[in-house]
Coordinates of N, CA and C in Angstrom, one line a residue:
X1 N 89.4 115.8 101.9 CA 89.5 116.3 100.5 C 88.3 115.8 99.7
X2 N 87.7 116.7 99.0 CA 86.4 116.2 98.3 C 86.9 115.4 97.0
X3 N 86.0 114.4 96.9 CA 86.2 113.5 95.9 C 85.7 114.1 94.7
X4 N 85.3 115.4 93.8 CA 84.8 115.3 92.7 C 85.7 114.8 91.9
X5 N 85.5 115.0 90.5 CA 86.7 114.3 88.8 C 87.8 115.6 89.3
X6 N 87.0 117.2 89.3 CA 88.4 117.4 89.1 C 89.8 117.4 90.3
X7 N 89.0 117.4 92.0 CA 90.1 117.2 92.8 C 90.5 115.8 92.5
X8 N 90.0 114.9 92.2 CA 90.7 113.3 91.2 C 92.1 113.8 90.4
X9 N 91.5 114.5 89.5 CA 92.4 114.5 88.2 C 93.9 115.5 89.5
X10 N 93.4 116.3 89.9 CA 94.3 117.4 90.5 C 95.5 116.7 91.3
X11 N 94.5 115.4 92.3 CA 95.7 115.4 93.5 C 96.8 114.3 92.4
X12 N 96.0 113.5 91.1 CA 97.1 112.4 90.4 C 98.0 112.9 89.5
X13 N 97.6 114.6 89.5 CA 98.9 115.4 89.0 C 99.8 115.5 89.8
X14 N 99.5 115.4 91.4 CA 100.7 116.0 92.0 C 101.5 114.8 92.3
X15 N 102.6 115.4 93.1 CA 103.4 114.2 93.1 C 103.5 113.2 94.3
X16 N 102.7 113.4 95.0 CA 102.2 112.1 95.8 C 101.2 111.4 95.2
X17 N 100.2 111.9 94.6 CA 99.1 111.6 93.5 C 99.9 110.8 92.4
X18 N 101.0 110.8 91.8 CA 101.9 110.0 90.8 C 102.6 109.1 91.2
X19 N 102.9 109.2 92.5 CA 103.2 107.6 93.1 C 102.4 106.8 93.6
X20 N 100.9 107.2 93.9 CA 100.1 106.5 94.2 C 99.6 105.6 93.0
X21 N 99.5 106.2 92.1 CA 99.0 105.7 91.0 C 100.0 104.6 90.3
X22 N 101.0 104.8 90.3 CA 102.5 104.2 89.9 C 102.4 102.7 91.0
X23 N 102.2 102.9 92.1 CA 102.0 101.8 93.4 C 100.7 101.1 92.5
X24 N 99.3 101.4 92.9 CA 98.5 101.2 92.5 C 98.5 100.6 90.7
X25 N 98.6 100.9 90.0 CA 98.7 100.7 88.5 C 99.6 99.1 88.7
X26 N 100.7 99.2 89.3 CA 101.9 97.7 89.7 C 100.8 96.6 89.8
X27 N 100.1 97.5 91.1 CA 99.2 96.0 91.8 C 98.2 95.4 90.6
X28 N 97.5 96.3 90.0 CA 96.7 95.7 89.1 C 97.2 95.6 87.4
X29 N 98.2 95.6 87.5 CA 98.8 94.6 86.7 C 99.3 92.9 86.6
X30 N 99.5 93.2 88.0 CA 99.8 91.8 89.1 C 98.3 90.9 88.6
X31 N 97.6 91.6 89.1 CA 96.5 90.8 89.1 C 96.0 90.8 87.5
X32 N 95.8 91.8 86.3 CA 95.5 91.3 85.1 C 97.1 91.4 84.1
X33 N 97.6 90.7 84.4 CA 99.0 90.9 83.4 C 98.2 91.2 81.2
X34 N 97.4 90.6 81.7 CA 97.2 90.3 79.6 C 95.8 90.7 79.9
X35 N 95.3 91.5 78.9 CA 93.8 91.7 78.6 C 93.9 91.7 77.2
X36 N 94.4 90.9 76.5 CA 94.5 91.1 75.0 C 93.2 90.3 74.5
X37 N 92.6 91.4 73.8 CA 91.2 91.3 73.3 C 89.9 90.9 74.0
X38 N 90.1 91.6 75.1 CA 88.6 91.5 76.1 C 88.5 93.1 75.8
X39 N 87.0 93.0 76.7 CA 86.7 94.6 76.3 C 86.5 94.9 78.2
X40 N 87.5 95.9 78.8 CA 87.4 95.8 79.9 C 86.5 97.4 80.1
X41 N 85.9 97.5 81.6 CA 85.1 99.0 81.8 C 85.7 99.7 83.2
X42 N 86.4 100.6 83.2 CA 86.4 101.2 84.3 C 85.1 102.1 84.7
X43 N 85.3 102.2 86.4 CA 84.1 102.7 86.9 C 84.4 103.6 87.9
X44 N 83.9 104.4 88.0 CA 84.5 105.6 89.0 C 85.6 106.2 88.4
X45 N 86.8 106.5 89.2 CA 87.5 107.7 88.4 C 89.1 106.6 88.1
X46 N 88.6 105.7 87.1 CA 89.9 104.7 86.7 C 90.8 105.2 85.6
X47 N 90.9 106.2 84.9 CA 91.8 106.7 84.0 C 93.2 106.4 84.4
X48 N 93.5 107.3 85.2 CA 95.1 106.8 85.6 C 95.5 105.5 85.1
X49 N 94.5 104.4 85.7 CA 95.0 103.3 85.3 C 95.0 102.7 84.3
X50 N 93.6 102.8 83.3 CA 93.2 102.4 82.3 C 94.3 101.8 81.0
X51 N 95.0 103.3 81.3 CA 96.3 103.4 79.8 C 97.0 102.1 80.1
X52 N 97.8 101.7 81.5 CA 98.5 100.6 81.7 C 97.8 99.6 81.0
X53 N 96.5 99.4 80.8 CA 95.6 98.2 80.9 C 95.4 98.1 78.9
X54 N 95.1 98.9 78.4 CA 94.5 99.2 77.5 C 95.0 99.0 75.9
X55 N 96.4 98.6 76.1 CA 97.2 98.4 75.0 C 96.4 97.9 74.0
X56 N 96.1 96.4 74.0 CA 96.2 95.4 72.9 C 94.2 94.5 73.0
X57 N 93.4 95.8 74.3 CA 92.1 95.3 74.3 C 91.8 95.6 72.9
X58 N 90.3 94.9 72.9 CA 89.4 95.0 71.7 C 88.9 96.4 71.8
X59 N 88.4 96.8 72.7 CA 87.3 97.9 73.2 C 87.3 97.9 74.7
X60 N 88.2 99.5 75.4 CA 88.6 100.1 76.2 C 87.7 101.4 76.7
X61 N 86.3 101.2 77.8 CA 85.5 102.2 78.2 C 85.3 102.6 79.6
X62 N 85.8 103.6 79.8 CA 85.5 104.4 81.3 C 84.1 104.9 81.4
X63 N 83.1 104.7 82.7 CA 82.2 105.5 83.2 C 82.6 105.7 84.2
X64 N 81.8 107.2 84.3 CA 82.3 108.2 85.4 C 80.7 108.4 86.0
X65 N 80.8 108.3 87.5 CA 79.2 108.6 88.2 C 78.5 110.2 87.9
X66 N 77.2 109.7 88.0 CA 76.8 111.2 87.7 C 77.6 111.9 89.0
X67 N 77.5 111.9 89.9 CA 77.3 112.6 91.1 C 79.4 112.8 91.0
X68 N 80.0 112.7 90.6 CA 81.5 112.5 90.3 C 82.1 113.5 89.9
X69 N 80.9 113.5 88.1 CA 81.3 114.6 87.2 C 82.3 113.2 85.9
X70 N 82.5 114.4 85.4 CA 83.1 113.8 83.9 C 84.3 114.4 83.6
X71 N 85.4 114.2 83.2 CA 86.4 114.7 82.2 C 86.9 113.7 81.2
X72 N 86.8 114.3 80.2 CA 87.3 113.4 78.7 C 88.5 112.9 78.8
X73 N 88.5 111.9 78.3 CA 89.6 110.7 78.5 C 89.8 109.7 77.0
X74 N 90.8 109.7 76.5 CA 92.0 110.2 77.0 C 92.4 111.8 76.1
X75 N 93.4 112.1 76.5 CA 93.0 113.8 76.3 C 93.5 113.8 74.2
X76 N 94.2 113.0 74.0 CA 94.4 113.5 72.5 C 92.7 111.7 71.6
X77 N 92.4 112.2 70.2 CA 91.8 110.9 69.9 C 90.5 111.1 70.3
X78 N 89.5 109.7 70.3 CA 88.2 109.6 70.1 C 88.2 109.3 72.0
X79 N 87.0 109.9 72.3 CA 86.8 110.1 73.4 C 85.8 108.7 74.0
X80 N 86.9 108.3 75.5 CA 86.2 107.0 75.8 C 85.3 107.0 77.0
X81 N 85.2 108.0 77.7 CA 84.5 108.3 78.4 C 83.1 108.7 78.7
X82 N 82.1 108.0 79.5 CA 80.8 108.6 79.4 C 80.0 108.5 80.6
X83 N 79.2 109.5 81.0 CA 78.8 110.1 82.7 C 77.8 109.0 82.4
X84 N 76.9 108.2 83.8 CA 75.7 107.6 84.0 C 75.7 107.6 85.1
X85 N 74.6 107.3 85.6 CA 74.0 106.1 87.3 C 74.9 105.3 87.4
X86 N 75.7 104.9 88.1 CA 76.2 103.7 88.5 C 75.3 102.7 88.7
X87 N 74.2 102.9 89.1 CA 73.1 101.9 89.0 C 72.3 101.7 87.6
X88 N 73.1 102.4 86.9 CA 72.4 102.3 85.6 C 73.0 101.9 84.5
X89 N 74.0 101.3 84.0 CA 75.1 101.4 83.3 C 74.5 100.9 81.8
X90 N 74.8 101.7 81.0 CA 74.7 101.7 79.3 C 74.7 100.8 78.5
X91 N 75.2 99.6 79.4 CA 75.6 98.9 78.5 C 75.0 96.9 78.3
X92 N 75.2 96.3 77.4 CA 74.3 95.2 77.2 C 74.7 94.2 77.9
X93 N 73.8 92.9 78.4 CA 73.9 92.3 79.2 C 75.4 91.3 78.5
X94 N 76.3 90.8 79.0 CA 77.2 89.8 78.9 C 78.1 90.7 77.7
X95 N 78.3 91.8 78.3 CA 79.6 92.4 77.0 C 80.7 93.2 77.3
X96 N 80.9 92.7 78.7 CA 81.6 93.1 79.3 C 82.9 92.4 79.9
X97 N 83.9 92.2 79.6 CA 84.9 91.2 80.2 C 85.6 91.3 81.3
X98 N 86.6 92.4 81.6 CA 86.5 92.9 83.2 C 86.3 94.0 83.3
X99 N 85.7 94.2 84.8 CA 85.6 95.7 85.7 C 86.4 95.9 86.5
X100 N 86.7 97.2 86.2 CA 87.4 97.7 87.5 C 86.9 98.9 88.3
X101 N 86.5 98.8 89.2 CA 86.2 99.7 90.4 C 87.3 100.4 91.1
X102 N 87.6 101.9 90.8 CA 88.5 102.6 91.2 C 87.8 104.0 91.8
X103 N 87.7 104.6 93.4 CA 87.3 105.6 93.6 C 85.6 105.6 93.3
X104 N 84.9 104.4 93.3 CA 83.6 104.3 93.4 C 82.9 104.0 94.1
X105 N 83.3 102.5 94.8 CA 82.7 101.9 96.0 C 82.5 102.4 97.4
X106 N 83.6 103.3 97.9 CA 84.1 103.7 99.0 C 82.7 105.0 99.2
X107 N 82.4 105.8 97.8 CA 81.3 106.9 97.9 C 80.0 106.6 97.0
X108 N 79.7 105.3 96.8 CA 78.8 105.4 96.1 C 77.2 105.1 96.7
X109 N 76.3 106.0 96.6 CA 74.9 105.8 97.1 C 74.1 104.6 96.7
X110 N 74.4 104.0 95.8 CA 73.7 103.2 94.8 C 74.7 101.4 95.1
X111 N 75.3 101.4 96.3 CA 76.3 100.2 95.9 C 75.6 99.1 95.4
X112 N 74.1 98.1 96.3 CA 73.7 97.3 96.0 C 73.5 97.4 94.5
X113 N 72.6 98.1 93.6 CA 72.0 98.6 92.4 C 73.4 98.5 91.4
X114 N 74.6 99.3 91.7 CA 75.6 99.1 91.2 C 76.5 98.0 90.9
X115 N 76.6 96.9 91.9 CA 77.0 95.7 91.5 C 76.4 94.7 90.9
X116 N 75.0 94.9 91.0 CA 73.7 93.8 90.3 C 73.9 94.3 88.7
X117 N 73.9 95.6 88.6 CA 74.4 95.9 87.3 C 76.1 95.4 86.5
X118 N 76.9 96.1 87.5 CA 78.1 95.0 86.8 C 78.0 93.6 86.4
X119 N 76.9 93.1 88.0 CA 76.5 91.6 87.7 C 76.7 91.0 86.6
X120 N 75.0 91.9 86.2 CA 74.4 91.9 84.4 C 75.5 92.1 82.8
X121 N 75.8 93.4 83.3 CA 77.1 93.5 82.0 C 78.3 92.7 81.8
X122 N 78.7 91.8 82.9 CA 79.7 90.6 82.7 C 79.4 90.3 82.2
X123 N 80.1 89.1 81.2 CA 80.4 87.9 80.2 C 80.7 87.0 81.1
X124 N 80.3 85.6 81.0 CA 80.3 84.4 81.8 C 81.7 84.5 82.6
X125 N 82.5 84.8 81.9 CA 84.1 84.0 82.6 C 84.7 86.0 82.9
X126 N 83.3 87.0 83.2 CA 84.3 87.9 83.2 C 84.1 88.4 84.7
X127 N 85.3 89.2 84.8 CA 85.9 89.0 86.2 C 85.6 90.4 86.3
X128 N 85.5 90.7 87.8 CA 85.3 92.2 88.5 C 86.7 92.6 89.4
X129 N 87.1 93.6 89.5 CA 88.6 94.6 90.4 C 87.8 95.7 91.4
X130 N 88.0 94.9 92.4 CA 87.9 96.6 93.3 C 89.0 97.0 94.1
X131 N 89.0 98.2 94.5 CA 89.7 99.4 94.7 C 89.2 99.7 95.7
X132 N 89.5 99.6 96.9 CA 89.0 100.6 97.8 C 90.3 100.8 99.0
X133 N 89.5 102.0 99.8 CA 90.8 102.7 101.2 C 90.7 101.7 102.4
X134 N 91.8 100.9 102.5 CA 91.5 100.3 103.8 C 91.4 100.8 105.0
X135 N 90.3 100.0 105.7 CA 89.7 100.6 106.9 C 90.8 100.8 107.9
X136 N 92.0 99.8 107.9 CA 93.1 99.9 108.8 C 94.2 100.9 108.5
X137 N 94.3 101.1 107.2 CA 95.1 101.7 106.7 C 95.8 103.6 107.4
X138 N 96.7 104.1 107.0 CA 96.6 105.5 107.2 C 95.7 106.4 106.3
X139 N 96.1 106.0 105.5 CA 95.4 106.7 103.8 C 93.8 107.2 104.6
X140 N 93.0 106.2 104.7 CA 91.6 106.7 105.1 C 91.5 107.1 106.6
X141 N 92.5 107.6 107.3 CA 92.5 108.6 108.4 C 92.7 109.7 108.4
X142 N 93.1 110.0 106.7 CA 93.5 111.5 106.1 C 92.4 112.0 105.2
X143 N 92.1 112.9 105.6 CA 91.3 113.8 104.5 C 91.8 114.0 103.3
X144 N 93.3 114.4 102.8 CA 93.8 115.5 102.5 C 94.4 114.4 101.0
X145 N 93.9 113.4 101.0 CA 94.0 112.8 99.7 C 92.3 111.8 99.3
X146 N 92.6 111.9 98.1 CA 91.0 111.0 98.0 C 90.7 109.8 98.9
X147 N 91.7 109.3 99.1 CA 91.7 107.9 99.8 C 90.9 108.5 101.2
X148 N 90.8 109.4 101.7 CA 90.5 109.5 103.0 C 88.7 110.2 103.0
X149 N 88.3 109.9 101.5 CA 86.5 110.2 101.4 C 85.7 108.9 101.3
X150 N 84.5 109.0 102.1 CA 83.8 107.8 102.0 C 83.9 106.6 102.8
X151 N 83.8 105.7 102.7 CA 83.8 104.7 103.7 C 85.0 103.6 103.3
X152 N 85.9 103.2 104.2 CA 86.6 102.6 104.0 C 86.1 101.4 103.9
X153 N 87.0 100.1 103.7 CA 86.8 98.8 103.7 C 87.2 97.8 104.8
X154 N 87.5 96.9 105.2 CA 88.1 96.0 106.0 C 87.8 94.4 104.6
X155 N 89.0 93.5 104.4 CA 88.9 92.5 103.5 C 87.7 91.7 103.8
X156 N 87.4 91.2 104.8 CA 86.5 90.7 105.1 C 84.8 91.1 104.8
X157 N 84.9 93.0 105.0 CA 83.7 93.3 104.7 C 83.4 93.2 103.2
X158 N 84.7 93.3 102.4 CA 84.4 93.6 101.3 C 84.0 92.3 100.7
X159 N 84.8 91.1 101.1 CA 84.4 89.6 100.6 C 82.9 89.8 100.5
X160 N 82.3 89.9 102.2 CA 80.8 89.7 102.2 C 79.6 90.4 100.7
X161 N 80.2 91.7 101.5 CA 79.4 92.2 100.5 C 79.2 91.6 98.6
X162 N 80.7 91.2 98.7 CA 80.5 90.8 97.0 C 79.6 89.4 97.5
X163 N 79.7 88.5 98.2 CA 79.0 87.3 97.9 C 77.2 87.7 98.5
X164 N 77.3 88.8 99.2 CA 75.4 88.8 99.1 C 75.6 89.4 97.5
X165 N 76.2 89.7 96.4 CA 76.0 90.6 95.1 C 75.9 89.3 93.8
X166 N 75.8 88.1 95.0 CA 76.7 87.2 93.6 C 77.8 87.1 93.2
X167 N 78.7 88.0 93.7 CA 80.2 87.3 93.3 C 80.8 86.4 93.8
X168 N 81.9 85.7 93.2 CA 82.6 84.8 94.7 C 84.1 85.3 94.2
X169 N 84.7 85.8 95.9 CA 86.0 86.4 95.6 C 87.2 85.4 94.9
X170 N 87.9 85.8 94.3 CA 89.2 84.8 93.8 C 90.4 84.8 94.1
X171 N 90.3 85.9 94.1 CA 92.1 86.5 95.1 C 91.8 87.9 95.5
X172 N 93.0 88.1 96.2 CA 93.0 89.6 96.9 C 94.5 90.0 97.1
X173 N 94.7 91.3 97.4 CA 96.1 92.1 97.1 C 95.5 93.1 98.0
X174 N 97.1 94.1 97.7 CA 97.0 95.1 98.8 C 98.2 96.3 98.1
X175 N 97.7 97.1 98.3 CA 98.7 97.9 97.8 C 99.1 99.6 98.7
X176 N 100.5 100.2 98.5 CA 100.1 101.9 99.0 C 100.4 101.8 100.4
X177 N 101.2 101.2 100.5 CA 102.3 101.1 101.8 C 102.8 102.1 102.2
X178 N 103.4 103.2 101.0 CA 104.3 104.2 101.5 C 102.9 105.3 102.5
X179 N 103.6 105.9 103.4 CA 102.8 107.2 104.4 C 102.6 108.2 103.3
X180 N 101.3 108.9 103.5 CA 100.7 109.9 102.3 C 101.1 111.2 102.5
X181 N 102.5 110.8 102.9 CA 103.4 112.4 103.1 C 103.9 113.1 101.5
X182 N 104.7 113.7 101.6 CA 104.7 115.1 100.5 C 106.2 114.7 100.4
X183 N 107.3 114.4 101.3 CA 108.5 114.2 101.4 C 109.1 113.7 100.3
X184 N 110.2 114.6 99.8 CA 111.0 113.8 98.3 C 111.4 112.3 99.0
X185 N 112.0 112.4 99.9 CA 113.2 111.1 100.1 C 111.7 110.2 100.9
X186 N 110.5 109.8 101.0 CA 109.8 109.2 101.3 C 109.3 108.7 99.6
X187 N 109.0 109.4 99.0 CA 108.3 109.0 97.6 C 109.2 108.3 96.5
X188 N 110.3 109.0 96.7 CA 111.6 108.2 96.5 C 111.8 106.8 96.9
X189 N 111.2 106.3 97.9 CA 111.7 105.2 98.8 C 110.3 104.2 98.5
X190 N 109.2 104.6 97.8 CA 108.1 104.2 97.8 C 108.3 102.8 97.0
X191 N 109.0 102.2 96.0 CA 109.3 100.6 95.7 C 110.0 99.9 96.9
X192 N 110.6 100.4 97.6 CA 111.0 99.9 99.1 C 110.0 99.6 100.3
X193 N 108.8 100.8 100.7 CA 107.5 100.8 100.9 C 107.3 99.6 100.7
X194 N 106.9 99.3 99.5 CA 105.7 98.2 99.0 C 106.0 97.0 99.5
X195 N 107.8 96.7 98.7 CA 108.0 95.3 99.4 C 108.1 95.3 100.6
X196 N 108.4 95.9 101.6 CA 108.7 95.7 103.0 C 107.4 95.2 103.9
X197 N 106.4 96.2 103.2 CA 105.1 96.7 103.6 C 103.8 95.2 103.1
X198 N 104.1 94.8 102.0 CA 103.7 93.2 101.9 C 103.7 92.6 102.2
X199 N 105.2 92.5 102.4 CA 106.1 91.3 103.4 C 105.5 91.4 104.7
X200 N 105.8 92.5 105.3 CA 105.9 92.3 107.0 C 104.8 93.3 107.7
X201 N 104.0 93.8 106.8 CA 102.8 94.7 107.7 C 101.3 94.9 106.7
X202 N 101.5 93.6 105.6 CA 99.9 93.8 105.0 C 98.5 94.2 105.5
X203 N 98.4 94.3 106.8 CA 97.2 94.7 107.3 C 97.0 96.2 106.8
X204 N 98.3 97.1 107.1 CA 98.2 98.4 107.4 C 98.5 99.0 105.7
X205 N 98.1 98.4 104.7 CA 98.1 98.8 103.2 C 97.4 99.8 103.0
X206 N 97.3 100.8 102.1 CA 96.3 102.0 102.0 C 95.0 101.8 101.2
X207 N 95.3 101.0 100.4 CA 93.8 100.1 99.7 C 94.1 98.7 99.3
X208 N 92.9 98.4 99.5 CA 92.6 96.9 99.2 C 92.1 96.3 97.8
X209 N 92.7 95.2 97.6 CA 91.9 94.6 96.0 C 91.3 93.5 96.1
X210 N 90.3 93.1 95.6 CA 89.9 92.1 95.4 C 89.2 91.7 94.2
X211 N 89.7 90.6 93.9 CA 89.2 90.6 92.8 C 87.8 89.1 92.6
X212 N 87.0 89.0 91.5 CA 85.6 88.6 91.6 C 85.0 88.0 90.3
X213 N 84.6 87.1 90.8 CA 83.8 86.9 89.3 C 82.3 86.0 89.8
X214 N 81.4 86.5 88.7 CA 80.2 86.5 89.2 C 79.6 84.7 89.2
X215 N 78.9 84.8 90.0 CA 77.9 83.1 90.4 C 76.8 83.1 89.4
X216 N 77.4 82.0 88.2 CA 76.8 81.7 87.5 C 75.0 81.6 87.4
X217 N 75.4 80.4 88.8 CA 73.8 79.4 89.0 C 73.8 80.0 90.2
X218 N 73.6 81.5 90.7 CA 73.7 82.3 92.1 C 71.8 81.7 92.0
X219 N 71.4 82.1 93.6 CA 69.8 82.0 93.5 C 69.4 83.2 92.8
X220 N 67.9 83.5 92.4 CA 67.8 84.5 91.8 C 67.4 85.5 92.6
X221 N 67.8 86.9 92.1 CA 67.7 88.0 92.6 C 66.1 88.4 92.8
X222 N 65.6 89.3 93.8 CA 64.4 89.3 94.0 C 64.2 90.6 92.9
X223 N 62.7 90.2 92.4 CA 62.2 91.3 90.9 C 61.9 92.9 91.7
X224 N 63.2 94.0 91.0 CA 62.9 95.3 91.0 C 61.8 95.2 90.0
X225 N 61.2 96.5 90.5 CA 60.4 97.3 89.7 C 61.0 98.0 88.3
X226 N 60.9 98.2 87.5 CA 61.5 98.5 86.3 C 61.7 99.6 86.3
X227 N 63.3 100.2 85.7 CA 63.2 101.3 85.8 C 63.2 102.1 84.6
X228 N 62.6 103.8 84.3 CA 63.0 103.7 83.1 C 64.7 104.3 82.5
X229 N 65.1 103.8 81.7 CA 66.6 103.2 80.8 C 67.0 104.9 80.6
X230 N 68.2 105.1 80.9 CA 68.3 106.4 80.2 C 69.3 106.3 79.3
X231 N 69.7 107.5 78.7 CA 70.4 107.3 77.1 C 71.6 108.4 77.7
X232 N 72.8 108.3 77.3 CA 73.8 109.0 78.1 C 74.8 109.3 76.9
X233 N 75.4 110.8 77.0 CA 76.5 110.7 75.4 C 77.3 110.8 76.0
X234 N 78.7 110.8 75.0 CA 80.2 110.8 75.8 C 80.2 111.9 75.8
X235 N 81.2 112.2 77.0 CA 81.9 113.6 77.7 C 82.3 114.7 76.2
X236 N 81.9 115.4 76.2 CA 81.8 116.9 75.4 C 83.8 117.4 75.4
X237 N 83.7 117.8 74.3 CA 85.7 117.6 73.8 C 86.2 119.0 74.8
X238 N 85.0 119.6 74.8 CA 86.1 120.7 75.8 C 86.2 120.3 77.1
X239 N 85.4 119.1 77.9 CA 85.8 119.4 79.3 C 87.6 119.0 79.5

């Protein structure tokens, strides 16, 4: 299944898409219960989850990759959404309190460039979320939902990768137990899924979390060449 915004927005209308999100949304609540008055950024295609998150923040912003596409978010109100580079992101160094990576990591061309950036837009004590299809999982043996575009993960690869990026991981989760079938009496059964599937078969989860926060006194990164900055406006009210 191709990953653009709108097969995104399409399959979390339907109703396997609504329990995934419902699974998903649980887990990373687990992991941020309170965001009251941070300014947190989704990246890649985090809407679904954002609303759970976004009650009682200061300042609540989604970017969406160029190569992704854009749809305005949220659909009624001032629009929080805005298309860039993932290797480029908008925004000022340390003003950022968490990230969450949803639907980015797994297809993104730019990963190194992309995390040195979240690096940069953290705030000392702020923490990074990723999202990705586990490599063991079923999810990423199917096409026929997002979870099965791009490269999966395995926990271990993902640790590495964040600590060559400067992060050091802090915890990790697992979520998306239930099979990515269509069946009422399976999606139905999907809060039964999760706990069984925690308990007694966490390898075989459909995505993995981990969560991150950046190395203060990391060594220093070796000097890019500069690039030049581009200027990006929010998503246009009719998409």
């Amino acid at each position: 299944m191709p990953s653009d915004v709108v097969d995104l927005r399409d399959f979390y209308r339907s109703g396997l898409g609504q329990v995934a999100r419902r699974m998903i949304r649980r887990a990373i609540q687990r992991v941020w219960p309170d965001l009251h008055g941070m300014r947190p950024l989704g990246i890649g295609y985090t809407t679904p989850f954002l609303s759970a998150l976004s009650g009682d923040t200061e300042r609540t912003v989604a970017l969406m990759p160029a190569l992704l596409g854009v749809l305005r978010w949220p659909p009624e109100g001032r629009n929080l959404v805005t298309l860039a580079q993932e290797g480029e992101l908008p925004f000022a160094d340390y003003s950022i309190d968490r990230v969450l990576l949803v639907h980015a990591l797994e297809t993104s061309e730019e990963v190194g460039p992309m995390l040195k950036e979240i690096w940069r837009v953290l705030a000392g004590g702020g923490r990074l979320l990723i999202v990705v299809p586990n490599r063991r999982g079923i999810w990423a043996r199917l096409d026929r939902t997002p979870f099965g575009s791009g490269r999966p993960y395995t926990m271990s690869q993902l640790s590495q990768l964040l600590r060559d990026e400067q992060f050091t991981p802090v915890g990790s989760d697992a979520a998306l137990f239930i099979p990515p079938a269509k069946g009422r009496m399976i999606m139905r059964s999907a809060p039964a899924w999760e706990r069984i599937g925690k308990r007694w078969f966490p390898t075989f989860a459909g995505v993995l979390m981990v969560e991150a926060t950046k190395q203060i006194y990391a060594k220093p990164v070796a000097t890019r060449a500069p690039r030049r900055r581009l200027v990006y406006t929010p998503a246009a009210h009719g998409l």
